[in-house]
Structures are given as structure tokens and as C-alpha cells.
Amino acid sequence: MKRQFWLLALILSACSFPFNYSINLLDYLEVEGTFQVGAGGIDPNPKDVGPVQVSWNPDPRVSLSGATLEFRVCFTSQTSGAAFSGTLAYTAYLGAQGGSGLFVPANKVAEGTRNISGLGSGSVCVEGQANLTPAQLQAIQSGNFYVGARISGTAQSAQEAIIRYRGEVFRLNLSGSVRPF
């Protein structure tokens, strides 16, 4: 009987089980804020949100095989009567280092762009989703990574206007396997 128990334990330790897990990164990011748009465009352009550090204690039994990042952010005008033209882009970043080092092309995950001509009469939402690169997956697996976003574009307004952004979704969906022992 003892031998069967050890054989079962050995078999289970060699097995792994799939898992999926989502992290709501809105708990870490600045969820909302403002920036100005005028005849000269967005000020500042680009407008950086973050970066913020996300830390966790990695479990050696967990092996990540993939991850996707999805976001949805909505923009509204805080200036009545303003008319807008051009586009707004929202780009999500994830990487192993913070500061300005996060906002480099290698850390870009997903981007969404929308025309904002309708911003004077309601909100405009931008969405995006993409798979992470192996380097980004390794940053997550390390237990210490940074996330952030950049708002940019060709948005203009005939008068100085304030635009409010509000993050509705910024979620990291992880997949992989876990060994029981």
C-alpha cells in the first residue's frame, strides 16, 4: 500500500493541470484623469498613464504559457460647446522596467484608435486586445512587472477643452499550468 501511495505521488508530481486566471489591472492604474485639447492638439502629447509596478510572489509550481491584455477606455468632453476633430489613440504597455523605459515599442501590447468628432455630443470609447510577447510573459513570471498606457493622437479643438478619460477595462488574462506538488 505504501508503495502505491508513493507511486501515485510520483505520478501526480509529474502531471500538471491547466489554469486560467485574470488580473484586474485597474486596481493598480490611475483609472481616470484629464488632459487638454486645443487648436495645437493634445497637451501633453503623449499623455502617460503610469507606469505602475505590479508585484507578486511567484509559485515555482506555476508555468505561464500565454497571456492577453485587453483594455477599454472612454473619453468625454468636460467643456460644453467644444467641437473636436482628429483621433485619439490609447496604447497599453507591459514590461520588466518602469519609468520612461516602459514606453518603448518592445513593451507595447495593444493599441486602439478612434475618431473623436462625436466627442462634443457624447463619449468615445477605445478598445484593444493582444497577446503578450515571450519577454513580457517572462516579466510577469518573474513576479515584478510594470504596466502603463499612453494617450496620443491628432485630436484638436477650435477652443481649449478638457477631456476626461476613464478606464473601464484593463485586464490581464493568464493561462498556463500548475503542478500539484
Coordinates of N, CA, C and O in Angstrom, one line a residue, residues 31-174:
V31 N -7.2 55.2 -12.8 CA -8.4 54.9 -13.5 C -9.0 56.0 -14.4 O -9.5 55.8 -15.4
E32 N -8.8 57.3 -13.9 CA -9.3 58.4 -14.6 C -8.5 59.6 -14.4 O -7.8 59.7 -13.4
G33 N -8.6 60.6 -15.4 CA -7.8 61.8 -15.3 C -8.3 62.7 -16.4 O -9.2 62.4 -17.2
T34 N -7.5 63.8 -16.6 CA -7.9 64.7 -17.7 C -6.6 65.2 -18.4 O -5.5 65.0 -17.9
F35 N -6.9 65.7 -19.6 CA -5.8 66.4 -20.4 C -6.5 67.5 -21.2 O -7.8 67.5 -21.4
Q36 N -5.7 68.4 -21.8 CA -6.3 69.5 -22.6 C -6.1 69.2 -24.1 O -5.2 68.5 -24.5
V37 N -7.1 69.7 -24.9 CA -7.0 69.7 -26.3 C -7.4 71.0 -26.8 O -8.4 71.6 -26.4
G38 N -6.6 71.6 -27.7 CA -6.8 72.9 -28.3 C -6.5 72.8 -29.8 O -6.3 71.8 -30.4
A39 N -6.4 74.0 -30.4 CA -6.1 74.1 -31.8 C -4.7 73.5 -32.1 O -4.4 73.0 -33.2
G40 N -3.8 73.5 -31.1 CA -2.5 72.9 -31.2 C -2.4 71.4 -31.0 O -1.4 70.8 -31.1
G41 N -3.6 70.8 -30.6 CA -3.6 69.4 -30.4 C -3.7 69.1 -28.9 O -4.1 69.9 -28.1
I42 N -3.3 67.8 -28.6 CA -3.3 67.3 -27.2 C -2.2 67.9 -26.4 O -1.1 68.0 -26.9
D43 N -2.5 68.3 -25.2 CA -1.4 68.8 -24.3 C -1.5 68.2 -22.9 O -2.5 68.4 -22.2
P44 N -0.6 67.4 -22.5 CA 0.6 67.0 -23.2 C 0.3 65.9 -24.3 O -0.6 65.1 -24.1
N45 N 1.2 65.8 -25.3 CA 1.0 64.7 -26.3 C 2.4 64.1 -26.4 O 3.3 64.7 -26.9
P46 N 2.6 62.8 -26.0 CA 1.6 62.0 -25.4 C 1.3 62.2 -23.9 O 2.2 62.8 -23.2
K47 N 0.2 61.8 -23.5 CA -0.2 61.8 -22.0 C 0.0 60.4 -21.5 O -0.6 59.4 -22.0
D48 N 1.0 60.3 -20.6 CA 1.3 58.9 -20.0 C 0.4 58.7 -18.8 O 0.3 59.5 -17.9
V49 N 0.0 57.5 -18.7 CA -0.8 57.0 -17.5 C 0.1 55.9 -16.9 O 0.3 54.8 -17.5
G50 N 0.6 56.1 -15.7 CA 1.6 55.2 -15.1 C 3.0 55.6 -15.5 O 3.2 56.7 -15.9
P51 N 3.9 54.7 -15.4 CA 3.8 53.3 -15.2 C 3.6 53.0 -13.7 O 4.0 53.8 -12.8
V52 N 3.0 51.8 -13.4 CA 2.9 51.4 -12.1 C 3.5 49.9 -12.0 O 3.5 49.2 -12.9
Q53 N 4.0 49.6 -10.8 CA 4.6 48.3 -10.6 C 3.5 47.4 -10.1 O 2.7 47.7 -9.2
V54 N 3.6 46.2 -10.6 CA 2.7 45.1 -10.1 C 3.7 44.0 -9.6 O 4.5 43.5 -10.4
S55 N 3.5 43.6 -8.3 CA 4.4 42.6 -7.8 C 3.6 41.4 -7.2 O 2.5 41.7 -6.7
W56 N 4.1 40.2 -7.3 CA 3.5 39.1 -6.7 C 4.6 38.1 -6.3 O 5.7 38.2 -6.9
N57 N 4.3 37.1 -5.5 CA 5.3 36.1 -5.2 C 5.1 34.9 -6.1 O 4.1 34.2 -5.9
P58 N 5.9 34.7 -7.0 CA 5.7 33.6 -8.0 C 5.8 32.2 -7.3 O 6.6 32.0 -6.4
D59 N 4.9 31.3 -7.7 CA 4.9 30.0 -7.2 C 5.7 29.1 -8.2 O 5.3 29.1 -9.4
P60 N 6.7 28.4 -7.8 CA 7.5 27.6 -8.7 C 6.7 26.5 -9.4 O 7.2 26.0 -10.4
R61 N 5.6 26.2 -8.9 CA 4.7 25.1 -9.5 C 4.0 25.6 -10.7 O 3.5 24.9 -11.5
V62 N 3.9 27.0 -10.8 CA 3.1 27.6 -11.9 C 4.0 27.9 -13.1 O 5.1 28.5 -13.0
S63 N 3.6 27.5 -14.3 CA 4.3 27.8 -15.5 C 3.3 28.5 -16.4 O 2.2 28.0 -16.8
L64 N 3.6 29.8 -16.8 CA 2.8 30.5 -17.7 C 3.1 30.1 -19.2 O 4.2 30.1 -19.6
S65 N 2.0 30.0 -20.0 CA 2.2 29.6 -21.4 C 1.7 30.7 -22.3 O 2.1 30.8 -23.5
G66 N 0.9 31.6 -21.8 CA 0.4 32.7 -22.6 C -0.4 33.7 -21.8 O -0.7 33.5 -20.6
A67 N -0.6 34.9 -22.3 CA -1.3 35.9 -21.7 C -1.8 36.9 -22.7 O -1.2 37.1 -23.7
T68 N -3.0 37.5 -22.5 CA -3.5 38.6 -23.3 C -3.9 39.7 -22.4 O -4.2 39.6 -21.2
L69 N -3.7 40.9 -23.0 CA -4.1 42.1 -22.3 C -5.2 42.7 -23.1 O -5.2 42.8 -24.3
E70 N -6.3 43.1 -22.4 CA -7.4 43.8 -23.0 C -7.7 45.1 -22.2 O -7.6 45.1 -21.0
F71 N -8.1 46.1 -23.0 CA -8.5 47.3 -22.4 C -9.7 48.0 -23.1 O -10.0 47.7 -24.2
R72 N -10.3 48.9 -22.3 CA -11.4 49.7 -22.8 C -11.3 51.0 -22.0 O -11.4 51.0 -20.8
V73 N -11.2 52.1 -22.7 CA -11.1 53.4 -22.0 C -12.1 54.4 -22.8 O -12.2 54.3 -24.0
C74 N -12.8 55.2 -22.0 CA -13.8 56.1 -22.6 C -13.4 57.5 -22.4 O -12.9 57.9 -21.3
F75 N -13.6 58.4 -23.3 CA -13.2 59.8 -23.3 C -14.5 60.6 -23.3 O -15.4 60.3 -24.1
T76 N -14.6 61.7 -22.5 CA -15.7 62.6 -22.6 C -15.2 64.0 -22.5 O -14.2 64.3 -21.8
S77 N -15.9 65.0 -23.1 CA -15.5 66.4 -23.0 C -16.1 67.0 -21.8 O -17.2 66.8 -21.4
Q78 N -15.2 67.7 -21.1 CA -15.7 68.5 -19.9 C -16.0 69.9 -20.2 O -16.3 70.7 -19.3
T79 N -15.8 70.3 -21.5 CA -16.0 71.7 -22.0 C -17.2 71.7 -22.9 O -17.2 71.2 -24.0
S80 N -18.3 72.3 -22.4 CA -19.6 72.3 -23.3 C -19.3 73.2 -24.5 O -18.6 74.2 -24.4
G81 N -19.9 72.8 -25.6 CA -19.8 73.6 -26.8 C -18.6 73.3 -27.7 O -18.5 73.9 -28.7
A82 N -17.7 72.6 -27.2 CA -16.4 72.3 -27.9 C -16.7 71.4 -29.1 O -17.4 70.4 -29.0
A83 N -16.0 71.7 -30.2 CA -16.1 70.8 -31.4 C -14.7 70.2 -31.6 O -13.7 70.9 -31.5
F84 N -14.7 68.9 -31.9 CA -13.4 68.2 -32.0 C -13.2 67.6 -33.4 O -14.2 67.3 -34.1
S85 N -12.0 67.4 -33.7 CA -11.6 66.7 -34.9 C -10.4 65.9 -34.7 O -9.7 66.1 -33.7
G86 N -10.1 64.9 -35.5 CA -8.9 64.1 -35.4 C -9.1 62.8 -34.6 O -10.3 62.3 -34.5
T87 N -8.1 62.2 -34.1 CA -8.2 60.9 -33.5 C -7.5 60.9 -32.1 O -6.6 61.7 -31.9
L88 N -7.9 60.0 -31.3 CA -7.2 59.7 -30.0 C -6.8 58.2 -30.1 O -7.6 57.3 -30.5
A89 N -5.6 57.9 -29.7 CA -5.1 56.6 -29.6 C -4.8 56.3 -28.1 O -4.2 57.1 -27.4
Y90 N -5.1 55.1 -27.7 CA -4.7 54.6 -26.3 C -3.9 53.4 -26.5 O -4.3 52.4 -27.2
T91 N -2.7 53.4 -26.0 CA -1.8 52.3 -26.2 C -1.4 51.7 -24.8 O -1.0 52.5 -23.9
A92 N -1.5 50.4 -24.7 CA -1.2 49.7 -23.4 C 0.2 49.1 -23.5 O 0.6 48.6 -24.6
Y93 N 1.0 49.2 -22.4 CA 2.3 48.8 -22.3 C 2.5 47.8 -21.1 O 1.8 48.0 -20.1
L94 N 3.4 46.8 -21.2 CA 3.8 46.0 -20.1 C 5.2 45.6 -20.3 O 5.6 45.2 -21.4
G95 N 6.0 45.7 -19.3 CA 7.4 45.4 -19.4 C 8.1 45.1 -18.0 O 7.5 45.3 -17.0
A96 N 9.4 44.8 -18.1 CA 10.1 44.4 -16.9 C 10.7 45.7 -16.2 O 11.1 45.6 -15.0
Q97 N 10.7 46.8 -16.8 CA 11.2 48.0 -16.1 C 10.2 49.2 -16.2 O 9.4 49.2 -17.1
G98 N 10.3 50.0 -15.2 CA 9.4 51.2 -15.1 C 10.0 52.4 -15.7 O 10.9 52.4 -16.5
G99 N 9.5 53.5 -15.3 CA 9.9 54.8 -15.8 C 9.7 55.0 -17.2 O 8.8 54.3 -17.8
S100 N 10.5 55.8 -17.9 CA 10.3 56.0 -19.3 C 10.7 54.8 -20.1 O 10.3 54.7 -21.3
G101 N 11.4 53.9 -19.5 CA 11.8 52.6 -20.1 C 10.6 51.7 -20.5 O 10.8 50.8 -21.3
L102 N 9.5 52.0 -19.8 CA 8.3 51.1 -20.2 C 7.7 51.5 -21.5 O 7.3 50.6 -22.3
F103 N 7.8 52.8 -21.9 CA 7.1 53.3 -23.1 C 8.0 53.2 -24.3 O 8.3 54.2 -24.9
V104 N 8.4 52.0 -24.6 CA 9.2 51.7 -25.8 C 8.5 50.7 -26.6 O 7.6 49.9 -26.1
P105 N 8.7 50.6 -27.9 CA 8.0 49.7 -28.8 C 8.0 48.3 -28.4 O 7.0 47.6 -28.6
A106 N 9.1 47.8 -27.8 CA 9.2 46.4 -27.4 C 8.1 46.0 -26.3 O 7.7 44.9 -26.2
N107 N 7.7 47.0 -25.5 CA 6.8 46.8 -24.4 C 5.3 47.1 -24.8 O 4.4 46.9 -24.0
K108 N 5.1 47.5 -26.0 CA 3.7 47.8 -26.5 C 2.9 46.5 -26.6 O 3.4 45.5 -27.1
V109 N 1.7 46.5 -26.0 CA 0.9 45.3 -26.1 C -0.2 45.5 -27.1 O -0.4 44.7 -28.0
A110 N -1.1 46.5 -26.9 CA -2.2 46.7 -27.7 C -2.5 48.2 -27.9 O -2.2 49.0 -27.0
E111 N -3.1 48.5 -29.0 CA -3.5 49.9 -29.2 C -4.8 50.0 -29.9 O -5.2 49.1 -30.7
G112 N -5.6 51.0 -29.6 CA -6.9 51.3 -30.2 C -6.9 52.8 -30.6 O -6.4 53.6 -29.8
T113 N -7.5 53.1 -31.7 CA -7.6 54.5 -32.2 C -9.1 54.7 -32.6 O -9.7 53.9 -33.2
R114 N -9.5 55.9 -32.2 CA -10.9 56.3 -32.6 C -10.9 57.8 -33.1 O -10.2 58.6 -32.5
N115 N -11.8 58.0 -34.0 CA -12.1 59.4 -34.5 C -12.9 60.0 -33.3 O -13.8 59.4 -32.8
I116 N -12.6 61.3 -33.0 CA -13.3 61.9 -31.9 C -14.2 63.0 -32.3 O -14.6 63.8 -31.4
S117 N -14.6 63.1 -33.5 CA -15.5 64.2 -34.0 C -16.8 64.2 -33.2 O -17.5 65.2 -33.0
G118 N -17.3 63.1 -32.7 CA -18.5 63.0 -31.9 C -18.4 63.2 -30.4 O -19.3 63.1 -29.7
L119 N -17.2 63.6 -30.0 CA -16.9 63.8 -28.6 C -17.7 64.9 -28.0 O -18.0 64.9 -26.8
G120 N -18.0 65.9 -28.8 CA -18.8 67.1 -28.3 C -20.2 66.7 -27.9 O -20.9 67.4 -27.1
S121 N -20.7 65.6 -28.4 CA -22.1 65.2 -28.1 C -22.2 63.9 -27.2 O -23.3 63.4 -27.0
G122 N -21.1 63.3 -26.8 CA -21.1 62.1 -26.0 C -19.7 61.6 -25.8 O -18.7 62.2 -26.1
S123 N -19.7 60.3 -25.3 CA -18.4 59.7 -25.0 C -17.9 58.9 -26.3 O -18.7 58.5 -27.1
V124 N -16.6 58.8 -26.3 CA -16.0 58.0 -27.4 C -15.1 57.0 -26.6 O -14.3 57.3 -25.8
C125 N -15.3 55.7 -27.0 CA -14.5 54.6 -26.3 C -13.5 54.0 -27.2 O -13.8 53.8 -28.4
V126 N -12.4 53.6 -26.7 CA -11.3 53.0 -27.5 C -11.1 51.6 -26.8 O -11.0 51.5 -25.6
E127 N -10.9 50.6 -27.6 CA -10.7 49.2 -27.1 C -9.5 48.6 -27.8 O -9.2 49.0 -29.0
G128 N -8.9 47.7 -27.2 CA -7.8 46.9 -27.8 C -7.6 45.6 -27.0 O -7.9 45.5 -25.8
Q129 N -7.0 44.7 -27.7 CA -6.6 43.4 -27.1 C -5.5 42.8 -27.9 O -5.5 42.8 -29.1
A130 N -4.5 42.2 -27.2 CA -3.4 41.5 -27.9 C -2.7 40.5 -27.0 O -2.8 40.6 -25.8
N131 N -2.0 39.6 -27.6 CA -1.2 38.6 -26.8 C 0.1 39.2 -26.4 O 0.7 40.1 -27.2
L132 N 0.6 38.8 -25.3 CA 1.9 39.3 -24.8 C 3.0 38.5 -25.5 O 2.9 37.4 -25.9
T133 N 4.2 39.2 -25.6 CA 5.4 38.6 -26.2 C 6.0 37.7 -25.1 O 5.7 37.8 -23.9
P134 N 6.9 36.8 -25.6 CA 7.6 36.0 -24.6 C 8.4 36.8 -23.5 O 8.4 36.4 -22.3
A135 N 9.0 37.9 -23.9 CA 9.7 38.7 -22.9 C 8.7 39.3 -21.9 O 9.0 39.4 -20.7
Q136 N 7.5 39.7 -22.3 CA 6.5 40.3 -21.4 C 6.0 39.2 -20.5 O 5.8 39.4 -19.3
L137 N 5.8 38.0 -21.0 CA 5.4 36.8 -20.2 C 6.5 36.5 -19.2 O 6.1 36.2 -18.0
Q138 N 7.7 36.6 -19.5 CA 8.8 36.3 -18.6 C 8.8 37.4 -17.5 O 9.1 37.1 -16.3
A139 N 8.5 38.6 -17.8 CA 8.5 39.7 -16.8 C 7.4 39.4 -15.8 O 7.6 39.6 -14.6
I140 N 6.2 38.9 -16.3 CA 5.1 38.5 -15.3 C 5.6 37.3 -14.5 O 5.4 37.3 -13.3
Q141 N 6.2 36.3 -15.1 CA 6.6 35.1 -14.4 C 7.7 35.5 -13.3 O 7.7 34.8 -12.3
S142 N 8.4 36.6 -13.5 CA 9.4 37.0 -12.5 C 8.8 37.5 -11.2 O 9.5 37.5 -10.2
G143 N 7.6 37.9 -11.3 CA 6.9 38.4 -10.1 C 7.0 39.9 -9.9 O 6.5 40.4 -8.9
N144 N 7.6 40.6 -10.9 CA 7.7 42.0 -10.8 C 7.7 42.6 -12.2 O 8.6 42.4 -13.0
F145 N 6.6 43.3 -12.5 CA 6.5 43.9 -13.8 C 5.8 45.3 -13.7 O 5.3 45.6 -12.7
Y146 N 5.8 46.0 -14.8 CA 5.2 47.3 -14.9 C 4.2 47.4 -16.0 O 4.3 46.8 -17.0
V147 N 3.1 48.2 -15.7 CA 2.1 48.4 -16.7 C 1.8 49.9 -16.8 O 2.1 50.7 -15.9
G148 N 1.4 50.3 -18.0 CA 1.1 51.7 -18.2 C 0.3 51.9 -19.5 O 0.1 50.9 -20.2
A149 N -0.1 53.1 -19.8 CA -0.7 53.4 -21.0 C -0.3 54.8 -21.5 O 0.2 55.6 -20.7
R150 N -0.5 55.0 -22.8 CA -0.1 56.3 -23.4 C -1.3 56.8 -24.3 O -1.8 56.0 -25.1
I151 N -1.8 58.0 -24.0 CA -2.8 58.6 -24.8 C -2.1 59.6 -25.8 O -1.3 60.4 -25.4
S152 N -2.4 59.5 -27.1 CA -1.8 60.3 -28.1 C -2.8 60.5 -29.2 O -3.9 60.0 -29.2
G153 N -2.4 61.1 -30.3 CA -3.2 61.3 -31.4 C -3.2 62.7 -32.1 O -2.4 63.5 -31.7
T154 N -4.1 62.9 -33.0 CA -4.2 64.1 -33.7 C -5.4 65.0 -33.3 O -5.8 65.9 -34.0
A155 N -5.9 64.7 -32.1 CA -7.1 65.4 -31.7 C -6.9 66.9 -31.6 O -5.8 67.3 -31.1
Q156 N -7.9 67.7 -32.1 CA -7.8 69.1 -32.0 C -9.2 69.6 -31.7 O -10.2 69.0 -31.9
S157 N -9.2 70.9 -31.1 CA -10.5 71.6 -30.8 C -10.2 73.1 -31.1 O -9.2 73.6 -30.9
A158 N -11.3 73.7 -31.7 CA -11.1 75.2 -32.0 C -11.0 76.0 -30.7 O -10.4 77.1 -30.8
Q159 N -11.4 75.5 -29.6 CA -11.3 76.2 -28.3 C -10.5 75.2 -27.4 O -10.6 74.0 -27.5
E160 N -9.9 75.8 -26.3 CA -9.3 75.0 -25.3 C -10.4 74.1 -24.6 O -11.4 74.7 -24.2
A161 N -10.2 72.9 -24.6 CA -11.2 72.0 -24.0 C -10.5 71.0 -23.1 O -9.3 70.6 -23.3
I162 N -11.2 70.5 -22.1 CA -10.7 69.5 -21.2 C -11.4 68.2 -21.5 O -12.6 68.1 -21.7
I163 N -10.6 67.1 -21.7 CA -11.1 65.8 -22.0 C -10.8 64.9 -20.8 O -9.7 64.9 -20.3
R164 N -11.8 64.2 -20.3 CA -11.7 63.3 -19.2 C -11.6 61.9 -19.8 O -12.4 61.5 -20.7
Y165 N -10.7 61.1 -19.3 CA -10.6 59.7 -19.7 C -10.9 58.8 -18.5 O -10.7 59.2 -17.3
R166 N -11.6 57.7 -18.7 CA -11.9 56.8 -17.6 C -11.7 55.3 -18.1 O -12.3 54.9 -19.1
G167 N -10.8 54.6 -17.5 CA -10.5 53.2 -17.8 C -11.7 52.4 -17.3 O -12.0 52.4 -16.1
E168 N -12.3 51.6 -18.2 CA -13.3 50.7 -17.8 C -12.8 49.2 -17.7 O -13.3 48.5 -16.9
V169 N -11.9 48.9 -18.6 CA -11.3 47.5 -18.6 C -9.8 47.7 -18.8 O -9.4 48.4 -19.7
F170 N -9.0 47.0 -18.0 CA -7.5 46.9 -18.2 C -7.2 45.6 -17.5 O -6.9 45.6 -16.3
R171 N -7.4 44.5 -18.3 CA -7.3 43.2 -17.7 C -6.2 42.3 -18.3 O -6.1 42.3 -19.5
L172 N -5.5 41.6 -17.5 CA -4.5 40.6 -17.9 C -5.1 39.2 -17.7 O -5.4 38.8 -16.6
N173 N -5.2 38.5 -18.8 CA -5.7 37.1 -18.8 C -4.6 36.2 -19.0 O -3.9 36.1 -20.0
L174 N -4.3 35.4 -17.9 CA -3.1 34.5 -17.9 C -3.6 33.0 -18.1 O -4.7 32.6 -17.7

